[in-house]
Amino acid sequence: MSVTGIDAVTAAGEQVHADETENPDLFWASRGAGPGFFAVVTRFHVKLYPRRRVTMNSGYFWPASAAYDVYRFVHETGRRTPTEINLLCSRDPMTDDEPLIALNATAFTDTEEEAREQLSGYESCPARAQALTTRLNEVTDTGTLSRFGTDPHYDETKRYLADNMWTHAAFDDLWPNFEEMLKTWPPAPSHLVMFNWGGYEGQPARSSMAYSVEDELYYALYAAWTEPADDSKYTRWVTDHMRTWEPYASGIQLADENLINRPYRFMTDENLRRLDDLRGVWDPDGMFVSWLGRRP
C-alpha cells in the first residue's frame, strides 16, 4: 500500500488536499514527519498492490546462551534475504525466566516452492542444533502474523520506554553492548527486536519524502515495568544501552523514539531544513507541537 494523497486541516483551519501535484510540499512533509507534522490528516488516499499468493512462516526458539550465534547469523542474513525477519529477545511473559531468542521469518511469494526455498536458509544457522522448538514452513496470513508472538509483549497495564536505531554495522561491533544487556535484562515483557525493514539489494528506492533516515537493519529496545518508582531505573537501562550503540547507528526511526532522553538524528540535514521551512509557511504561529525533546 502506498499513500498517494491526504486530506488535512491546516493550522489556519482550512481544509486542503495534498498530493504530488496539489500542495506537493505539504504532501512531501506528511510522508515521514511523524509527530512533527503541522496539520491534522483527516483522510488518506492510498494505492493498493496485488497480494502475493503465498505467505509462509518459520519460527525458532533458542535459549539466551545461543544469542551471539543467532543474532550474528540473522544480522548478516537480513542484509540479503527477501524474507521479512522478526528477531526478538525477551523473557517468557508466563515464567519470567532467563531471556529467550525467538525468530520469525516470513516469505511472501507466488508459489509454496519459492517460499520454502527462501526459508530454507535459516536451517543453516550455526545455532540450529540448540533450538528449543521449531515451526517450519507454515502457510499463514498477515492477520495471523500480526498477532503471533507480539501481543504478550505489549501489556497495557505496564509502563514502557522504547528506543531504536538504524544500522549497517557489523554484528561483532554491537555484541559487547548486547552481552551486557543480557546480564541485567528487565522483567517481562521487556524486549529487543531486530527487523530488516531497510530492505535488501535490488529493492526499489523510495520516492522523495520527508522520511529519509533508513539503513539495512533496525533494532528497537523496550523496557516494561509496573511501579512508578522504577521509572528512572528502566529509563536509564534503555537510554544508556542505546547511547552505547550510537557510534554504530546511522539514525533512528520516528516510531518508538526516545528523543526526550536521547535526542538523535532522525532525518537528513537537508530534509530537516526543508521541513522547518515548510513549518514556517504552514504553521507560522506554532499551533502544532513538534517532536518532543528535539534539539533546537
mmCIF file of C-alpha atoms in Angstrom:
data_model
loop_
_atom_site.group_PDB
_atom_site.id
_atom_site.type_symbol
_atom_site.label_atom_id
_atom_site.label_comp_id
_atom_site.label_asym_id
_atom_site.label_seq_id
_atom_site.Cartn_x
_atom_site.Cartn_y
_atom_site.Cartn_z
ATOM 1 C CA MET A 1 0.000 0.000 0.000
ATOM 2 C CA SER A 2 1.269 3.486 -0.865
ATOM 3 C CA VAL A 3 -0.133 6.826 0.275
ATOM 4 C CA THR A 4 -0.909 8.863 -2.852
ATOM 5 C CA GLY A 5 -2.608 11.829 -1.182
ATOM 6 C CA ILE A 6 -4.074 13.239 2.010
ATOM 7 C CA ASP A 7 -6.931 15.473 3.109
ATOM 8 C CA ALA A 8 -5.957 17.697 6.013
ATOM 9 C CA VAL A 9 -6.927 20.625 8.203
ATOM 10 C CA THR A 10 -4.183 23.236 8.428
ATOM 11 C CA ALA A 11 -3.170 25.449 11.339
ATOM 12 C CA ALA A 12 -5.313 28.178 9.763
ATOM 13 C CA GLY A 13 -8.345 25.904 9.924
ATOM 14 C CA GLU A 14 -8.514 25.349 6.165
ATOM 15 C CA GLN A 15 -9.454 22.004 4.648
ATOM 16 C CA VAL A 16 -6.990 21.133 1.898
ATOM 17 C CA HIS A 17 -5.979 18.227 -0.301
ATOM 18 C CA ALA A 18 -2.323 17.373 -0.913
ATOM 19 C CA ASP A 19 -0.718 15.005 -3.408
ATOM 20 C CA GLU A 20 2.107 15.045 -5.967
ATOM 21 C CA THR A 21 0.541 17.934 -7.909
ATOM 22 C CA GLU A 22 -1.711 19.779 -5.416
ATOM 23 C CA ASN A 23 0.089 21.235 -2.377
ATOM 24 C CA PRO A 24 3.039 18.891 -3.088
ATOM 25 C CA ASP A 25 5.177 20.372 -0.297
ATOM 26 C CA LEU A 26 2.550 19.514 2.302
ATOM 27 C CA PHE A 27 2.279 16.027 0.842
ATOM 28 C CA TRP A 28 6.078 15.643 0.952
ATOM 29 C CA ALA A 29 6.059 16.630 4.637
ATOM 30 C CA SER A 30 3.192 14.296 5.524
ATOM 31 C CA ARG A 31 5.169 11.233 4.484
ATOM 32 C CA GLY A 32 7.674 10.921 7.284
ATOM 33 C CA ALA A 33 7.340 13.918 9.587
ATOM 34 C CA GLY A 34 5.569 11.788 12.179
ATOM 35 C CA PRO A 35 4.588 13.805 15.273
ATOM 36 C CA GLY A 36 6.357 16.798 13.735
ATOM 37 C CA PHE A 37 3.700 17.180 11.028
ATOM 38 C CA PHE A 38 1.963 20.569 11.097
ATOM 39 C CA ALA A 39 -1.591 19.688 10.065
ATOM 40 C CA VAL A 40 -4.342 17.242 11.000
ATOM 41 C CA VAL A 41 -4.813 14.461 8.450
ATOM 42 C CA THR A 42 -8.478 13.546 8.074
ATOM 43 C CA ARG A 43 -8.178 11.110 5.170
ATOM 44 C CA PHE A 44 -5.504 9.087 3.407
ATOM 45 C CA HIS A 45 -5.729 8.249 -0.297
ATOM 46 C CA VAL A 46 -3.865 5.022 -0.987
ATOM 47 C CA LYS A 47 -2.754 2.808 -3.838
ATOM 48 C CA LEU A 48 -3.127 -0.940 -3.296
ATOM 49 C CA TYR A 49 -0.935 -3.660 -4.778
ATOM 50 C CA PRO A 50 -1.743 -7.289 -5.623
ATOM 51 C CA ARG A 51 -1.146 -9.630 -2.694
ATOM 52 C CA ARG A 52 1.369 -12.404 -3.242
ATOM 53 C CA ARG A 53 -0.362 -15.773 -3.413
ATOM 54 C CA VAL A 54 1.640 -17.450 -0.639
ATOM 55 C CA THR A 55 2.541 -16.218 2.861
ATOM 56 C CA MET A 56 4.742 -18.782 4.625
ATOM 57 C CA ASN A 57 6.364 -18.517 8.052
ATOM 58 C CA SER A 58 9.019 -20.403 10.015
ATOM 59 C CA GLY A 59 9.713 -19.894 13.717
ATOM 60 C CA TYR A 60 12.531 -20.868 16.086
ATOM 61 C CA PHE A 61 13.149 -20.515 19.834
ATOM 62 C CA TRP A 62 16.618 -20.593 21.420
ATOM 63 C CA PRO A 63 17.993 -20.138 24.937
ATOM 64 C CA ALA A 64 19.887 -16.941 25.725
ATOM 65 C CA SER A 65 23.163 -18.884 25.519
ATOM 66 C CA ALA A 66 22.671 -19.008 21.731
ATOM 67 C CA ALA A 67 22.200 -15.237 21.401
ATOM 68 C CA TYR A 68 25.548 -14.483 19.780
ATOM 69 C CA ASP A 69 25.324 -17.172 17.103
ATOM 70 C CA VAL A 70 21.660 -16.481 16.314
ATOM 71 C CA TYR A 71 21.831 -12.688 16.192
ATOM 72 C CA ARG A 72 25.094 -12.680 14.231
ATOM 73 C CA PHE A 73 23.656 -15.087 11.669
ATOM 74 C CA VAL A 74 20.329 -13.258 11.289
ATOM 75 C CA HIS A 75 22.054 -9.854 11.309
ATOM 76 C CA GLU A 76 24.057 -10.906 8.239
ATOM 77 C CA THR A 77 21.196 -12.800 6.593
ATOM 78 C CA GLY A 78 18.877 -9.825 6.919
ATOM 79 C CA ARG A 79 21.007 -7.804 4.522
ATOM 80 C CA ARG A 80 20.475 -10.291 1.676
ATOM 81 C CA THR A 81 17.188 -12.120 2.067
ATOM 82 C CA PRO A 82 13.814 -11.069 0.575
ATOM 83 C CA THR A 83 12.113 -12.689 3.586
ATOM 84 C CA GLU A 84 10.823 -10.472 6.388
ATOM 85 C CA ILE A 85 12.625 -11.063 9.679
ATOM 86 C CA ASN A 86 11.363 -10.518 13.220
ATOM 87 C CA LEU A 87 14.074 -11.462 15.731
ATOM 88 C CA LEU A 88 13.099 -10.958 19.365
ATOM 89 C CA CYS A 89 14.857 -11.375 22.710
ATOM 90 C CA SER A 90 12.706 -11.336 25.851
ATOM 91 C CA ARG A 91 11.840 -13.219 28.989
ATOM 92 C CA ASP A 92 8.896 -15.595 28.835
ATOM 93 C CA PRO A 93 5.896 -13.482 29.989
ATOM 94 C CA MET A 94 4.443 -16.562 31.730
ATOM 95 C CA THR A 95 7.532 -17.559 33.746
ATOM 96 C CA ASP A 96 9.866 -14.513 33.600
ATOM 97 C CA ASP A 97 12.821 -16.914 33.367
ATOM 98 C CA GLU A 98 16.051 -16.071 31.544
ATOM 99 C CA PRO A 99 15.655 -14.350 28.160
ATOM 100 C CA LEU A 100 14.765 -16.434 25.131
ATOM 101 C CA ILE A 101 15.519 -15.743 21.476
ATOM 102 C CA ALA A 102 12.616 -16.028 19.023
ATOM 103 C CA LEU A 103 12.980 -15.796 15.249
ATOM 104 C CA ASN A 104 10.043 -15.433 12.892
ATOM 105 C CA ALA A 105 10.898 -15.389 9.189
ATOM 106 C CA THR A 106 8.205 -14.842 6.569
ATOM 107 C CA ALA A 107 8.291 -15.341 2.814
ATOM 108 C CA PHE A 108 5.809 -13.582 0.527
ATOM 109 C CA THR A 109 5.867 -15.384 -2.820
ATOM 110 C CA ASP A 110 3.695 -16.709 -5.631
ATOM 111 C CA THR A 111 4.450 -20.394 -5.028
ATOM 112 C CA GLU A 112 4.989 -22.576 -1.977
ATOM 113 C CA GLU A 113 8.135 -23.969 -3.571
ATOM 114 C CA GLU A 114 9.660 -20.490 -3.791
ATOM 115 C CA ALA A 115 8.658 -19.738 -0.195
ATOM 116 C CA ARG A 116 10.253 -22.945 1.113
ATOM 117 C CA GLU A 117 13.424 -22.164 -0.790
ATOM 118 C CA GLN A 118 13.658 -18.708 0.758
ATOM 119 C CA LEU A 119 13.022 -20.017 4.273
ATOM 120 C CA SER A 120 15.402 -22.942 3.952
ATOM 121 C CA GLY A 121 18.362 -20.638 4.508
ATOM 122 C CA TYR A 122 17.555 -20.336 8.218
ATOM 123 C CA GLU A 123 18.228 -24.040 8.677
ATOM 124 C CA SER A 124 21.921 -23.242 8.247
ATOM 125 C CA CYS A 125 22.026 -21.073 11.379
ATOM 126 C CA PRO A 126 25.104 -22.137 13.439
ATOM 127 C CA ALA A 127 22.838 -22.469 16.492
ATOM 128 C CA ARG A 128 20.256 -24.642 14.707
ATOM 129 C CA ALA A 129 21.007 -27.695 16.898
ATOM 130 C CA GLN A 130 20.422 -25.624 20.059
ATOM 131 C CA ALA A 131 16.878 -24.635 19.087
ATOM 132 C CA LEU A 132 14.342 -25.458 21.795
ATOM 133 C CA THR A 133 11.367 -25.578 19.418
ATOM 134 C CA THR A 134 10.794 -25.023 15.708
ATOM 135 C CA ARG A 135 7.825 -24.385 13.453
ATOM 136 C CA LEU A 136 8.748 -24.800 9.794
ATOM 137 C CA ASN A 137 7.105 -23.652 6.565
ATOM 138 C CA GLU A 138 3.599 -22.906 7.816
ATOM 139 C CA VAL A 139 1.255 -21.328 5.290
ATOM 140 C CA THR A 140 -0.437 -18.431 7.070
ATOM 141 C CA ASP A 141 -1.850 -14.929 6.502
ATOM 142 C CA THR A 142 -0.901 -11.406 7.523
ATOM 143 C CA GLY A 143 -3.685 -11.176 10.106
ATOM 144 C CA THR A 144 -2.319 -14.176 11.993
ATOM 145 C CA LEU A 145 1.247 -12.901 11.704
ATOM 146 C CA SER A 146 0.317 -9.512 13.165
ATOM 147 C CA ARG A 147 -0.918 -11.246 16.322
ATOM 148 C CA PHE A 148 1.565 -14.097 16.643
ATOM 149 C CA GLY A 149 4.285 -13.557 19.193
ATOM 150 C CA THR A 150 3.615 -9.850 19.747
ATOM 151 C CA ASP A 151 0.524 -9.437 21.910
ATOM 152 C CA PRO A 152 2.162 -10.691 25.148
ATOM 153 C CA HIS A 153 4.894 -8.072 24.791
ATOM 154 C CA TYR A 154 2.543 -5.075 24.836
ATOM 155 C CA ASP A 155 0.704 -5.076 28.132
ATOM 156 C CA GLU A 156 -1.496 -2.012 28.649
ATOM 157 C CA THR A 157 -1.045 -2.266 32.425
ATOM 158 C CA LYS A 158 2.728 -1.694 32.158
ATOM 159 C CA ARG A 159 4.854 1.432 31.942
ATOM 160 C CA TYR A 160 7.044 1.466 28.821
ATOM 161 C CA LEU A 161 10.056 3.190 27.360
ATOM 162 C CA ALA A 162 11.349 2.447 23.861
ATOM 163 C CA ASP A 163 14.332 3.489 21.770
ATOM 164 C CA ASN A 164 15.663 2.402 18.390
ATOM 165 C CA MET A 165 18.321 2.719 15.718
ATOM 166 C CA TRP A 166 19.088 2.043 12.073
ATOM 167 C CA THR A 167 22.462 0.442 11.381
ATOM 168 C CA HIS A 168 24.688 -1.235 8.819
ATOM 169 C CA ALA A 169 27.428 -2.037 11.345
ATOM 170 C CA ALA A 170 28.919 -5.496 11.712
ATOM 171 C CA PHE A 171 27.256 -7.509 14.463
ATOM 172 C CA ASP A 172 30.560 -8.012 16.282
ATOM 173 C CA ASP A 173 30.554 -4.242 16.911
ATOM 174 C CA LEU A 174 27.103 -4.492 18.513
ATOM 175 C CA TRP A 175 27.673 -7.667 20.515
ATOM 176 C CA PRO A 176 29.573 -6.307 23.595
ATOM 177 C CA ASN A 177 26.682 -3.997 24.485
ATOM 178 C CA PHE A 178 24.089 -6.708 23.780
ATOM 179 C CA GLU A 179 26.028 -9.103 26.007
ATOM 180 C CA GLU A 180 25.850 -6.552 28.839
ATOM 181 C CA MET A 181 22.081 -6.185 28.311
ATOM 182 C CA LEU A 182 21.597 -9.916 28.795
ATOM 183 C CA LYS A 183 23.181 -9.729 32.247
ATOM 184 C CA THR A 184 20.619 -7.181 33.515
ATOM 185 C CA TRP A 185 17.522 -7.929 31.436
ATOM 186 C CA PRO A 186 14.387 -6.258 32.904
ATOM 187 C CA PRO A 187 11.235 -8.242 33.737
ATOM 188 C CA ALA A 188 8.892 -9.453 31.008
ATOM 189 C CA PRO A 189 7.631 -8.153 28.677
ATOM 190 C CA SER A 190 10.795 -6.051 28.105
ATOM 191 C CA HIS A 191 12.358 -6.993 24.783
ATOM 192 C CA LEU A 192 14.769 -6.248 21.936
ATOM 193 C CA VAL A 193 13.654 -6.669 18.333
ATOM 194 C CA MET A 194 15.538 -6.639 15.064
ATOM 195 C CA PHE A 195 13.905 -6.205 11.660
ATOM 196 C CA ASN A 196 15.286 -5.991 8.144
ATOM 197 C CA TRP A 197 12.846 -3.211 7.249
ATOM 198 C CA GLY A 198 15.522 -1.412 5.265
ATOM 199 C CA GLY A 199 15.018 -3.993 2.555
ATOM 200 C CA TYR A 200 17.621 -5.826 0.545
ATOM 201 C CA GLU A 201 19.700 -5.315 -2.581
ATOM 202 C CA GLY A 202 17.527 -4.705 -5.616
ATOM 203 C CA GLN A 203 14.568 -3.241 -3.708
ATOM 204 C CA PRO A 204 13.160 -0.108 -5.437
ATOM 205 C CA ALA A 205 14.185 3.216 -3.906
ATOM 206 C CA ARG A 206 11.605 5.293 -2.056
ATOM 207 C CA SER A 207 10.158 8.355 -3.735
ATOM 208 C CA SER A 208 11.017 11.793 -2.345
ATOM 209 C CA MET A 209 9.522 12.331 1.106
ATOM 210 C CA ALA A 210 10.397 13.820 4.499
ATOM 211 C CA TYR A 211 11.253 10.410 5.917
ATOM 212 C CA SER A 212 14.844 9.903 4.947
ATOM 213 C CA VAL A 213 16.914 8.050 7.548
ATOM 214 C CA GLU A 214 16.887 4.358 6.759
ATOM 215 C CA ASP A 215 19.508 1.630 6.714
ATOM 216 C CA GLU A 216 19.941 -2.108 6.324
ATOM 217 C CA LEU A 217 18.712 -3.200 9.771
ATOM 218 C CA TYR A 218 16.508 -1.821 12.532
ATOM 219 C CA TYR A 219 16.972 -2.521 16.256
ATOM 220 C CA ALA A 220 14.477 -1.398 18.913
ATOM 221 C CA LEU A 221 14.748 -1.820 22.693
ATOM 222 C CA TYR A 222 11.715 -1.773 25.019
ATOM 223 C CA ALA A 223 11.633 -1.820 28.806
ATOM 224 C CA ALA A 224 8.360 -2.562 30.604
ATOM 225 C CA TRP A 225 7.746 -2.277 34.327
ATOM 226 C CA THR A 226 4.973 -1.750 36.845
ATOM 227 C CA GLU A 227 5.986 0.658 39.615
ATOM 228 C CA PRO A 228 6.416 4.429 39.041
ATOM 229 C CA ALA A 229 9.317 4.298 41.496
ATOM 230 C CA ASP A 230 11.245 2.292 38.873
ATOM 231 C CA ASP A 231 10.855 4.900 36.119
ATOM 232 C CA SER A 232 14.367 6.262 36.440
ATOM 233 C CA LYS A 233 15.955 2.809 36.667
ATOM 234 C CA TYR A 234 14.465 1.460 33.449
ATOM 235 C CA THR A 235 14.678 4.758 31.587
ATOM 236 C CA ARG A 236 18.426 4.670 32.190
ATOM 237 C CA TRP A 237 18.625 0.995 31.196
ATOM 238 C CA VAL A 238 17.123 1.648 27.765
ATOM 239 C CA THR A 239 18.709 5.043 27.153
ATOM 240 C CA ASP A 240 22.229 4.116 28.261
ATOM 241 C CA HIS A 241 22.320 0.924 26.186
ATOM 242 C CA MET A 242 21.089 2.685 23.063
ATOM 243 C CA ARG A 243 23.564 5.504 23.645
ATOM 244 C CA THR A 244 26.361 2.924 23.757
ATOM 245 C CA TRP A 245 25.302 1.816 20.270
ATOM 246 C CA GLU A 246 25.328 5.356 18.837
ATOM 247 C CA PRO A 247 28.783 5.020 17.187
ATOM 248 C CA TYR A 248 27.308 2.205 15.061
ATOM 249 C CA ALA A 249 23.969 3.861 14.270
ATOM 250 C CA SER A 250 23.039 5.876 11.194
ATOM 251 C CA GLY A 251 19.962 7.336 12.868
ATOM 252 C CA ILE A 252 16.629 6.491 14.462
ATOM 253 C CA GLN A 253 13.106 5.962 13.216
ATOM 254 C CA LEU A 254 10.225 8.202 14.206
ATOM 255 C CA ALA A 255 8.151 5.431 15.697
ATOM 256 C CA ASP A 256 9.350 4.318 19.123
ATOM 257 C CA GLU A 257 11.683 7.254 19.518
ATOM 258 C CA ASN A 258 13.250 8.363 22.807
ATOM 259 C CA LEU A 259 14.012 11.969 21.862
ATOM 260 C CA ILE A 260 13.294 13.358 25.330
ATOM 261 C CA ASN A 261 16.071 11.283 26.893
ATOM 262 C CA ARG A 262 18.298 10.681 23.862
ATOM 263 C CA PRO A 263 17.980 13.242 21.063
ATOM 264 C CA TYR A 264 19.429 11.722 17.912
ATOM 265 C CA ARG A 265 19.377 12.114 14.141
ATOM 266 C CA PHE A 266 16.088 11.014 12.573
ATOM 267 C CA MET A 267 16.214 12.874 9.272
ATOM 268 C CA THR A 268 18.876 14.093 6.873
ATOM 269 C CA ASP A 269 20.043 17.655 7.455
ATOM 270 C CA GLU A 270 18.675 18.715 4.066
ATOM 271 C CA ASN A 271 15.211 17.265 4.711
ATOM 272 C CA LEU A 272 15.046 18.665 8.234
ATOM 273 C CA ARG A 273 15.851 22.170 6.969
ATOM 274 C CA ARG A 274 13.181 21.868 4.299
ATOM 275 C CA LEU A 275 10.655 20.612 6.829
ATOM 276 C CA ASP A 276 11.382 23.502 9.194
ATOM 277 C CA ASP A 277 10.987 25.987 6.325
ATOM 278 C CA LEU A 278 7.625 24.448 5.444
ATOM 279 C CA ARG A 279 6.560 24.602 9.078
ATOM 280 C CA GLY A 280 7.153 28.346 8.972
ATOM 281 C CA VAL A 281 4.844 28.594 5.956
ATOM 282 C CA TRP A 282 2.035 26.279 7.047
ATOM 283 C CA ASP A 283 2.157 26.886 10.817
ATOM 284 C CA PRO A 284 3.844 30.273 11.425
ATOM 285 C CA ASP A 285 2.428 30.653 14.941
ATOM 286 C CA GLY A 286 3.465 27.208 16.155
ATOM 287 C CA MET A 287 -0.050 25.855 16.612
ATOM 288 C CA PHE A 288 1.226 22.264 16.375
ATOM 289 C CA VAL A 289 3.697 20.826 18.884
ATOM 290 C CA SER A 290 6.763 19.378 17.166
ATOM 291 C CA TRP A 291 8.911 16.414 18.217
ATOM 292 C CA LEU A 292 9.322 16.246 21.987
ATOM 293 C CA GLY A 293 12.945 16.513 23.004
ATOM 294 C CA ARG A 294 14.265 17.701 19.641
ATOM 295 C CA ARG A 295 17.397 19.791 19.946
ATOM 296 C CA PRO A 296 16.857 23.422 18.858
#
